[in-house]
mmCIF file of C-alpha atoms in Angstrom:
data_model
loop_
_atom_site.group_PDB
_atom_site.id
_atom_site.type_symbol
_atom_site.label_atom_id
_atom_site.label_comp_id
_atom_site.label_asym_id
_atom_site.label_seq_id
_atom_site.Cartn_x
_atom_site.Cartn_y
_atom_site.Cartn_z
ATOM 1 C CA UNK E 1 -36.537 57.317 136.450
ATOM 2 C CA UNK E 2 -34.327 54.579 137.595
ATOM 3 C CA UNK E 3 -31.225 54.368 136.771
ATOM 4 C CA UNK E 4 -28.755 50.928 135.861
ATOM 5 C CA UNK E 5 -25.615 50.536 137.944
ATOM 6 C CA UNK E 6 -22.955 49.926 135.854
ATOM 7 C CA UNK E 7 -21.614 46.199 135.889
ATOM 8 C CA UNK E 8 -18.347 45.574 137.652
ATOM 9 C CA UNK E 9 -15.697 44.458 135.495
ATOM 10 C CA UNK E 10 -14.495 41.001 135.064
ATOM 11 C CA UNK E 11 -11.012 39.634 136.382
ATOM 12 C CA UNK E 12 -10.681 39.135 132.220
ATOM 13 C CA UNK E 13 -11.705 42.963 131.684
ATOM 14 C CA UNK E 14 -8.927 44.275 133.911
ATOM 15 C CA UNK E 15 -5.951 46.219 132.309
ATOM 16 C CA UNK E 16 -2.885 44.617 132.827
ATOM 17 C CA UNK E 17 0.748 45.480 131.501
ATOM 18 C CA UNK E 18 2.829 44.290 128.841
ATOM 19 C CA UNK E 19 2.160 40.296 128.734
ATOM 20 C CA UNK E 20 5.430 38.194 129.745
ATOM 21 C CA UNK E 21 6.821 35.412 127.085
ATOM 22 C CA UNK E 22 6.427 32.116 128.656
ATOM 23 C CA UNK E 23 9.545 31.554 131.204
ATOM 24 C CA UNK E 24 10.245 35.626 130.732
ATOM 25 C CA UNK E 25 12.941 36.644 129.272
ATOM 26 C CA UNK E 26 14.369 37.311 126.200
ATOM 27 C CA UNK E 27 13.193 35.287 123.670
ATOM 28 C CA UNK E 28 16.068 35.508 121.678
ATOM 29 C CA UNK E 29 18.274 34.760 124.648
ATOM 30 C CA UNK E 30 16.058 31.862 125.226
ATOM 31 C CA UNK E 31 17.001 30.343 121.876
ATOM 32 C CA UNK E 32 20.770 31.323 121.873
ATOM 33 C CA UNK E 33 20.657 29.192 124.940
ATOM 34 C CA UNK E 34 18.849 26.385 123.909
ATOM 35 C CA UNK E 35 20.288 26.262 120.915
ATOM 36 C CA UNK E 36 24.029 26.419 122.559
ATOM 37 C CA UNK E 37 22.564 23.546 124.929
ATOM 38 C CA UNK E 38 21.977 21.756 121.951
ATOM 39 C CA UNK E 39 25.214 21.548 120.292
ATOM 40 C CA UNK E 40 26.703 19.126 123.269
ATOM 41 C CA UNK E 41 24.562 16.270 122.579
ATOM 42 C CA UNK E 42 24.749 16.720 118.396
ATOM 43 C CA UNK E 43 28.408 16.434 119.356
ATOM 44 C CA UNK E 44 28.585 13.431 121.451
ATOM 45 C CA UNK E 45 25.938 11.800 118.463
ATOM 46 C CA UNK E 46 28.307 12.547 116.002
ATOM 47 C CA UNK E 47 31.671 11.259 117.816
ATOM 48 C CA UNK E 48 29.872 8.090 118.643
ATOM 49 C CA UNK E 49 28.106 7.372 115.261
ATOM 50 C CA UNK E 50 32.557 7.945 113.944
ATOM 51 C CA UNK E 51 34.082 6.200 116.479
ATOM 52 C CA UNK E 52 31.616 3.144 116.040
ATOM 53 C CA UNK E 53 31.681 3.100 112.548
ATOM 54 C CA UNK E 54 35.900 3.406 112.847
ATOM 55 C CA UNK E 55 35.642 -0.097 114.815
ATOM 56 C CA UNK E 56 33.616 -1.979 112.260
ATOM 57 C CA UNK E 57 37.379 -2.955 110.256
ATOM 58 C CA UNK E 58 39.027 -4.118 113.614
ATOM 59 C CA UNK E 59 41.556 -2.441 115.304
ATOM 60 C CA UNK E 60 43.617 0.692 114.010
ATOM 61 C CA UNK E 61 47.039 -0.865 114.376
ATOM 62 C CA UNK E 62 46.023 -3.918 112.314
ATOM 63 C CA UNK E 63 44.583 -2.039 110.128
ATOM 64 C CA UNK E 64 47.058 0.412 109.514
ATOM 65 C CA UNK E 65 50.058 -1.715 109.984
ATOM 66 C CA UNK E 66 49.006 -5.593 109.055
ATOM 67 C CA UNK E 67 51.336 -5.895 106.414
ATOM 68 C CA UNK E 68 54.364 -4.459 107.504
ATOM 69 C CA UNK E 69 54.829 -6.034 111.227
ATOM 70 C CA UNK E 70 54.712 -9.296 112.333
ATOM 71 C CA UNK E 71 52.160 -10.863 114.797
ATOM 72 C CA UNK E 72 54.222 -10.250 117.825
ATOM 73 C CA UNK E 73 54.829 -6.909 116.624
ATOM 74 C CA UNK E 74 51.202 -5.901 116.301
ATOM 75 C CA UNK E 75 50.451 -7.098 119.525
ATOM 76 C CA UNK E 76 52.935 -5.502 121.661
ATOM 77 C CA UNK E 77 51.537 -2.004 119.647
ATOM 78 C CA UNK E 78 47.996 -2.952 120.205
ATOM 79 C CA UNK E 79 48.320 -3.437 123.868
ATOM 80 C CA UNK E 80 50.395 -0.579 123.870
ATOM 81 C CA UNK E 81 47.944 1.815 122.598
ATOM 82 C CA UNK E 82 45.006 -0.313 124.857
ATOM 83 C CA UNK E 83 43.582 -1.279 121.588
ATOM 84 C CA UNK E 84 43.197 -4.724 123.297
ATOM 85 C CA UNK E 85 40.560 -3.606 126.038
ATOM 86 C CA UNK E 86 36.456 -3.965 126.050
ATOM 87 C CA UNK E 87 35.249 -2.054 122.851
ATOM 88 C CA UNK E 88 33.231 0.442 126.100
ATOM 89 C CA UNK E 89 36.119 1.101 127.681
ATOM 90 C CA UNK E 90 38.039 2.432 124.477
ATOM 91 C CA UNK E 91 34.904 4.512 123.828
ATOM 92 C CA UNK E 92 34.268 6.296 127.223
ATOM 93 C CA UNK E 93 38.754 6.949 127.335
ATOM 94 C CA UNK E 94 38.209 8.334 123.689
ATOM 95 C CA UNK E 95 34.732 10.777 124.652
ATOM 96 C CA UNK E 96 37.123 12.006 127.647
ATOM 97 C CA UNK E 97 40.175 12.693 125.106
ATOM 98 C CA UNK E 98 37.707 15.016 122.491
ATOM 99 C CA UNK E 99 35.821 16.560 125.186
ATOM 100 C CA UNK E 100 39.651 18.325 126.299
ATOM 101 C CA UNK E 101 40.262 18.563 123.147
ATOM 102 C CA UNK E 102 42.592 15.296 122.668
ATOM 103 C CA UNK E 103 41.331 13.527 119.077
ATOM 104 C CA UNK E 104 43.998 11.141 119.024
ATOM 105 C CA UNK E 105 47.553 10.780 117.276
ATOM 106 C CA UNK E 106 48.378 9.751 114.047
ATOM 107 C CA UNK E 107 49.587 6.282 113.414
ATOM 108 C CA UNK E 108 51.199 6.711 110.174
ATOM 109 C CA UNK E 109 53.109 9.731 110.757
ATOM 110 C CA UNK E 110 52.977 10.394 114.882
ATOM 111 C CA UNK E 111 51.222 13.634 114.778
ATOM 112 C CA UNK E 112 48.408 14.802 116.800
ATOM 113 C CA UNK E 113 45.029 15.377 114.866
ATOM 114 C CA UNK E 114 44.797 18.609 116.855
ATOM 115 C CA UNK E 115 48.238 20.161 115.448
ATOM 116 C CA UNK E 116 46.832 18.565 111.670
ATOM 117 C CA UNK E 117 44.496 21.096 112.381
ATOM 118 C CA UNK E 118 45.995 23.946 113.048
ATOM 119 C CA UNK E 119 48.613 23.141 110.560
ATOM 120 C CA UNK E 120 46.166 21.949 107.544
ATOM 121 C CA UNK E 121 42.749 24.121 108.626
ATOM 122 C CA UNK E 122 43.468 27.335 107.462
ATOM 123 C CA UNK E 123 43.806 25.826 103.685
ATOM 124 C CA UNK E 124 40.135 24.457 104.478
ATOM 125 C CA UNK E 125 38.555 27.186 105.712
ATOM 126 C CA UNK E 126 39.798 29.357 102.506
ATOM 127 C CA UNK E 127 38.954 27.206 100.157
ATOM 128 C CA UNK E 128 35.205 27.296 101.762
ATOM 129 C CA UNK E 129 34.692 30.534 101.926
ATOM 130 C CA UNK E 130 36.156 31.335 98.532
ATOM 131 C CA UNK E 131 33.378 28.797 97.244
ATOM 132 C CA UNK E 132 30.316 30.273 99.590
ATOM 133 C CA UNK E 133 31.555 33.563 97.827
ATOM 134 C CA UNK E 134 30.840 31.879 94.846
ATOM 135 C CA UNK E 135 27.925 30.278 95.791
ATOM 136 C CA UNK E 136 26.654 33.795 96.584
ATOM 137 C CA UNK E 137 28.171 35.531 93.421
ATOM 138 C CA UNK E 138 26.783 32.846 90.750
ATOM 139 C CA UNK E 139 23.047 31.824 93.282
ATOM 140 C CA UNK E 140 21.569 34.806 93.910
ATOM 141 C CA UNK E 141 21.864 36.958 90.820
ATOM 142 C CA UNK E 142 20.935 34.342 88.639
ATOM 143 C CA UNK E 143 18.050 32.937 91.327
ATOM 144 C CA UNK E 144 16.341 36.781 91.191
ATOM 145 C CA UNK E 145 16.768 37.073 87.214
ATOM 146 C CA UNK E 146 14.635 33.008 86.903
ATOM 147 C CA UNK E 147 12.458 34.604 89.487
ATOM 148 C CA UNK E 148 12.118 37.945 87.429
ATOM 149 C CA UNK E 149 11.795 35.823 83.954
ATOM 150 C CA UNK E 150 9.783 32.852 85.335
ATOM 151 C CA UNK E 151 8.340 30.642 82.759
ATOM 152 C CA UNK E 152 10.119 32.325 79.607
ATOM 153 C CA UNK E 153 13.338 29.893 78.080
ATOM 154 C CA UNK E 154 16.028 31.711 80.170
ATOM 155 C CA UNK E 155 14.262 30.828 83.405
ATOM 156 C CA UNK E 156 14.242 26.785 82.218
ATOM 157 C CA UNK E 157 17.900 27.443 81.316
ATOM 158 C CA UNK E 158 18.951 28.927 84.622
ATOM 159 C CA UNK E 159 17.127 25.874 86.530
ATOM 160 C CA UNK E 160 18.664 23.377 84.174
ATOM 161 C CA UNK E 161 22.090 24.895 85.010
ATOM 162 C CA UNK E 162 21.073 24.924 88.780
ATOM 163 C CA UNK E 163 20.206 21.011 88.521
ATOM 164 C CA UNK E 164 23.658 20.515 87.165
ATOM 165 C CA UNK E 165 25.967 22.321 89.309
ATOM 166 C CA UNK E 166 24.746 20.545 92.083
ATOM 167 C CA UNK E 167 24.258 17.151 90.418
ATOM 168 C CA UNK E 168 27.669 17.033 89.253
ATOM 169 C CA UNK E 169 29.982 15.315 90.835
ATOM 170 C CA UNK E 170 33.270 17.722 92.430
ATOM 171 C CA UNK E 171 36.042 15.929 91.186
ATOM 172 C CA UNK E 172 34.797 16.171 87.776
ATOM 173 C CA UNK E 173 33.562 19.414 87.586
ATOM 174 C CA UNK E 174 37.692 20.193 88.861
ATOM 175 C CA UNK E 175 38.906 17.986 86.675
ATOM 176 C CA UNK E 176 36.929 19.727 83.522
ATOM 177 C CA UNK E 177 37.513 23.051 84.764
ATOM 178 C CA UNK E 178 41.446 21.805 84.782
ATOM 179 C CA UNK E 179 40.910 20.847 81.376
ATOM 180 C CA UNK E 180 39.305 24.186 79.832
ATOM 181 C CA UNK E 181 40.936 26.919 81.998
ATOM 182 C CA UNK E 182 44.568 25.077 82.322
ATOM 183 C CA UNK E 183 45.261 22.792 79.537
ATOM 184 C CA UNK E 184 43.235 23.993 76.637
ATOM 185 C CA UNK E 185 43.360 27.717 77.682
ATOM 186 C CA UNK E 186 46.741 27.955 80.080
ATOM 187 C CA UNK E 187 45.384 30.940 81.715
ATOM 188 C CA UNK E 188 44.950 29.757 85.586
ATOM 189 C CA UNK E 189 46.792 27.250 87.244
ATOM 190 C CA UNK E 190 46.511 23.413 87.144
ATOM 191 C CA UNK E 191 47.114 23.045 91.239
ATOM 192 C CA UNK E 192 48.542 23.972 93.880
ATOM 193 C CA UNK E 193 47.759 27.027 96.791
ATOM 194 C CA UNK E 194 50.079 29.413 95.058
ATOM 195 C CA UNK E 195 53.576 29.428 92.819
ATOM 196 C CA UNK E 196 56.979 28.315 94.746
ATOM 197 C CA UNK E 197 58.548 31.528 94.952
ATOM 198 C CA UNK E 198 55.316 32.926 96.503
ATOM 199 C CA UNK E 199 55.509 29.883 99.418
ATOM 200 C CA UNK E 200 58.952 30.598 99.690
ATOM 201 C CA UNK E 201 58.263 34.296 100.782
ATOM 202 C CA UNK E 202 55.290 33.620 103.173
ATOM 203 C CA UNK E 203 57.581 30.565 105.046
ATOM 204 C CA UNK E 204 59.572 33.846 106.325
ATOM 205 C CA UNK E 205 56.599 35.200 108.307
ATOM 206 C CA UNK E 206 56.889 35.231 111.689
ATOM 207 C CA UNK E 207 52.866 35.613 112.186
ATOM 208 C CA UNK E 208 52.141 33.349 109.475
ATOM 209 C CA UNK E 209 48.120 32.208 109.394
ATOM 210 C CA UNK E 210 48.068 29.276 107.008
ATOM 211 C CA UNK E 211 45.626 31.468 104.785
ATOM 212 C CA UNK E 212 47.226 32.420 101.713
ATOM 213 C CA UNK E 213 45.411 35.414 100.919
ATOM 214 C CA UNK E 214 46.254 36.930 104.841
ATOM 215 C CA UNK E 215 49.801 35.757 104.124
ATOM 216 C CA UNK E 216 49.836 37.585 100.798
ATOM 217 C CA UNK E 217 48.485 40.717 102.418
ATOM 218 C CA UNK E 218 51.159 40.660 105.029
ATOM 219 C CA UNK E 219 53.716 40.001 102.644
ATOM 220 C CA UNK E 220 52.537 43.644 100.954
ATOM 221 C CA UNK E 221 52.759 42.029 97.745
ATOM 222 C CA UNK E 222 50.924 42.633 94.714
ATOM 223 C CA UNK E 223 52.245 39.253 92.646
ATOM 224 C CA UNK E 224 51.976 37.467 95.484
ATOM 225 C CA UNK E 225 48.458 38.376 96.114
ATOM 226 C CA UNK E 226 47.605 37.998 92.462
ATOM 227 C CA UNK E 227 49.445 34.244 92.498
ATOM 228 C CA UNK E 228 47.222 33.321 94.983
ATOM 229 C CA UNK E 229 43.761 34.116 94.221
ATOM 230 C CA UNK E 230 44.560 32.749 90.365
ATOM 231 C CA UNK E 231 45.349 29.903 91.928
ATOM 232 C CA UNK E 232 42.119 29.319 94.088
ATOM 233 C CA UNK E 233 39.415 30.065 90.732
ATOM 234 C CA UNK E 234 39.361 26.605 89.434
ATOM 235 C CA UNK E 235 38.975 25.005 93.291
ATOM 236 C CA UNK E 236 36.646 27.321 94.308
ATOM 237 C CA UNK E 237 34.276 27.594 91.134
ATOM 238 C CA UNK E 238 34.284 24.245 91.491
ATOM 239 C CA UNK E 239 33.227 23.816 95.304
ATOM 240 C CA UNK E 240 31.196 26.596 94.971
ATOM 241 C CA UNK E 241 29.046 25.681 91.775
ATOM 242 C CA UNK E 242 27.869 22.842 93.574
ATOM 243 C CA UNK E 243 26.129 25.284 96.851
ATOM 244 C CA UNK E 244 25.150 27.862 93.656
ATOM 245 C CA UNK E 245 22.905 25.417 91.853
ATOM 246 C CA UNK E 246 20.925 25.414 95.628
ATOM 247 C CA UNK E 247 21.333 29.177 95.821
ATOM 248 C CA UNK E 248 19.543 29.736 93.015
ATOM 249 C CA UNK E 249 16.824 27.438 93.173
ATOM 250 C CA UNK E 250 15.936 28.635 96.348
ATOM 251 C CA UNK E 251 16.113 32.125 95.528
ATOM 252 C CA UNK E 252 14.333 31.550 93.044
ATOM 253 C CA UNK E 253 11.659 29.919 94.364
ATOM 254 C CA UNK E 254 11.033 32.296 97.419
ATOM 255 C CA UNK E 255 11.437 35.706 95.090
ATOM 256 C CA UNK E 256 8.814 34.162 93.230
ATOM 257 C CA UNK E 257 6.397 33.652 96.374
ATOM 258 C CA UNK E 258 7.262 36.995 97.508
ATOM 259 C CA UNK E 259 5.722 38.436 94.236
ATOM 260 C CA UNK E 260 2.263 36.761 94.841
ATOM 261 C CA UNK E 261 1.918 38.695 98.389
ATOM 262 C CA UNK E 262 -1.117 41.083 98.836
ATOM 263 C CA UNK E 263 1.360 44.157 99.055
ATOM 264 C CA UNK E 264 3.551 43.426 96.208
ATOM 265 C CA UNK E 265 -0.018 43.058 93.915
ATOM 266 C CA UNK E 266 -0.908 46.592 94.996
ATOM 267 C CA UNK E 267 2.512 47.693 94.130
ATOM 268 C CA UNK E 268 1.963 46.380 91.051
ATOM 269 C CA UNK E 269 -1.187 47.876 90.680
ATOM 270 C CA UNK E 270 0.278 51.386 91.234
ATOM 271 C CA UNK E 271 2.881 51.195 88.248
ATOM 272 C CA UNK E 272 5.410 49.814 89.653
ATOM 273 C CA UNK E 273 7.995 47.872 87.426
ATOM 274 C CA UNK E 274 8.411 44.397 87.813
ATOM 275 C CA UNK E 275 12.104 44.931 88.043
ATOM 276 C CA UNK E 276 11.856 47.116 90.852
ATOM 277 C CA UNK E 277 9.598 45.444 92.866
ATOM 278 C CA UNK E 278 12.173 42.243 92.470
ATOM 279 C CA UNK E 279 15.165 44.504 93.389
ATOM 280 C CA UNK E 280 13.476 46.295 96.298
ATOM 281 C CA UNK E 281 10.444 43.912 97.679
ATOM 282 C CA UNK E 282 10.999 40.413 96.605
ATOM 283 C CA UNK E 283 15.302 40.311 97.217
ATOM 284 C CA UNK E 284 15.565 40.539 101.037
ATOM 285 C CA UNK E 285 12.873 38.096 102.139
ATOM 286 C CA UNK E 286 14.304 35.552 99.265
ATOM 287 C CA UNK E 287 17.388 35.807 101.446
ATOM 288 C CA UNK E 288 16.621 34.867 105.378
ATOM 289 C CA UNK E 289 16.553 31.002 103.659
ATOM 290 C CA UNK E 290 19.695 31.539 102.562
ATOM 291 C CA UNK E 291 20.938 32.164 105.465
ATOM 292 C CA UNK E 292 19.720 29.223 107.409
ATOM 293 C CA UNK E 293 20.640 26.512 104.718
ATOM 294 C CA UNK E 294 24.145 28.136 105.017
ATOM 295 C CA UNK E 295 24.733 25.798 107.925
ATOM 296 C CA UNK E 296 23.403 22.762 106.306
ATOM 297 C CA UNK E 297 25.614 23.627 103.301
ATOM 298 C CA UNK E 298 28.550 24.045 105.534
ATOM 299 C CA UNK E 299 28.420 20.345 106.278
ATOM 300 C CA UNK E 300 28.617 19.838 102.175
ATOM 301 C CA UNK E 301 31.100 22.176 101.210
ATOM 302 C CA UNK E 302 33.508 20.057 103.766
ATOM 303 C CA UNK E 303 32.504 16.780 102.684
ATOM 304 C CA UNK E 304 33.217 18.560 99.132
ATOM 305 C CA UNK E 305 36.782 19.752 99.801
ATOM 306 C CA UNK E 306 37.973 16.160 100.273
ATOM 307 C CA UNK E 307 37.286 15.510 96.090
ATOM 308 C CA UNK E 308 38.147 19.062 95.656
ATOM 309 C CA UNK E 309 41.333 19.317 97.719
ATOM 310 C CA UNK E 310 42.473 15.506 96.334
ATOM 311 C CA UNK E 311 41.931 16.763 92.808
ATOM 312 C CA UNK E 312 43.742 20.266 93.179
ATOM 313 C CA UNK E 313 46.233 19.452 95.385
ATOM 314 C CA UNK E 314 45.563 22.195 97.931
ATOM 315 C CA UNK E 315 46.944 20.913 100.820
ATOM 316 C CA UNK E 316 44.265 21.744 103.720
ATOM 317 C CA UNK E 317 42.453 19.045 105.766
ATOM 318 C CA UNK E 318 40.298 17.290 102.802
ATOM 319 C CA UNK E 319 44.039 16.369 101.497
ATOM 320 C CA UNK E 320 45.185 15.241 104.369
ATOM 321 C CA UNK E 321 41.861 13.008 104.829
ATOM 322 C CA UNK E 322 42.476 11.691 101.657
ATOM 323 C CA UNK E 323 46.294 10.153 102.579
ATOM 324 C CA UNK E 324 45.022 8.903 105.883
ATOM 325 C CA UNK E 325 42.557 6.382 104.026
ATOM 326 C CA UNK E 326 45.135 5.879 101.841
ATOM 327 C CA UNK E 327 47.387 4.777 104.576
ATOM 328 C CA UNK E 328 44.804 2.830 106.213
ATOM 329 C CA UNK E 329 45.604 5.260 109.433
ATOM 330 C CA UNK E 330 41.716 4.800 110.952
ATOM 331 C CA UNK E 331 42.910 7.152 114.202
ATOM 332 C CA UNK E 332 43.898 9.831 112.167
ATOM 333 C CA UNK E 333 40.543 9.106 109.853
ATOM 334 C CA UNK E 334 38.507 9.404 113.199
ATOM 335 C CA UNK E 335 40.446 12.423 114.370
ATOM 336 C CA UNK E 336 39.716 14.686 111.410
ATOM 337 C CA UNK E 337 36.210 13.482 110.878
ATOM 338 C CA UNK E 338 35.378 14.078 114.679
ATOM 339 C CA UNK E 339 37.001 17.173 114.412
ATOM 340 C CA UNK E 340 34.756 18.688 110.825
ATOM 341 C CA UNK E 341 31.858 17.676 113.067
ATOM 342 C CA UNK E 342 32.024 19.691 115.938
ATOM 343 C CA UNK E 343 33.139 22.450 113.133
ATOM 344 C CA UNK E 344 29.505 21.374 111.436
ATOM 345 C CA UNK E 345 27.663 21.821 115.125
ATOM 346 C CA UNK E 346 29.448 25.131 115.934
ATOM 347 C CA UNK E 347 29.001 26.298 112.110
ATOM 348 C CA UNK E 348 25.077 25.705 112.373
ATOM 349 C CA UNK E 349 24.625 26.944 115.979
ATOM 350 C CA UNK E 350 26.335 30.607 114.977
ATOM 351 C CA UNK E 351 24.517 30.377 111.352
ATOM 352 C CA UNK E 352 20.862 29.699 113.455
ATOM 353 C CA UNK E 353 21.991 32.518 116.066
ATOM 354 C CA UNK E 354 22.197 35.081 112.703
ATOM 355 C CA UNK E 355 18.960 33.852 111.134
ATOM 356 C CA UNK E 356 17.459 34.688 115.061
ATOM 357 C CA UNK E 357 18.950 37.885 114.708
ATOM 358 C CA UNK E 358 17.670 38.524 111.126
ATOM 359 C CA UNK E 359 14.044 36.822 111.311
ATOM 360 C CA UNK E 360 12.414 37.050 114.736
ATOM 361 C CA UNK E 361 9.951 34.481 113.637
ATOM 362 C CA UNK E 362 12.733 32.194 113.895
ATOM 363 C CA UNK E 363 12.985 32.656 118.118
ATOM 364 C CA UNK E 364 9.302 31.878 118.851
#
């Protein structure tokens, strides 16, 4: 009887250790490094676009002071500011200033733009927080309800509501809310961030943040906290409903998609109720796209903040931006817009990291 010797193992058949991902290292770490490095070209492109668009109106001195100074005085101001030099020279000087944290100085009042951020940025940040809170409270539950009642009349009503939310101009929504709740019902303040008494009390704080809710909490006064929150309701609603409509449609679509998965069909065949399927199985997967969309919505919120702050006299960066536009102070406008572009780029970086931590698929 003959025996056959076992065939030698081919090189590809040898047992190896765990496969290392291409390039080595953690995929999450590589993702974070790549996204961080992308911040710089993003900011560079945004700042360049802002600079070129602002220069299409001519030199900022003539735009801001052209009707108040004679030709000789304008020429002296233009030469002192360096706006008579070639555009390329002005551009590279401005880029160098931006990357050192200098966003310019307003012509109309002589205030550094970075100082404006420290003074009024807290108000815009607070408004964006209230708007996101409204978007989450309104958009996510109603999106789940629309998915639960899909293809019925409540679903149709909610979809129409979502379209109205993100199609209605922010200033019109703000005026409508003021008309109903401030003029007709007289239950909420018509404008401002707080009453005069509350602002005077917060003005005495040593470590004032510019975020009225935080400052009111520092005061330890329930009356001041209630006053600040009452003033925030209408601006937060006007700006938050814009994003709530997007969240509603997004949650509805993703929940319906999750409910069509095989594991959900298996649970449904075992007698699990539709409400339980939505609440336990489809809720968390539907939130992952929300995290990703937040980065894009931050830019929308900052854009809508200009109209919202102007409508409600909410003195933040958007309010000051509208004032500088009226004064044709394009140095201040250029600085504030460039600063907002930097904030959007950094916010998107943070949101991308959160999305990668929640959903491993984003890292690859």
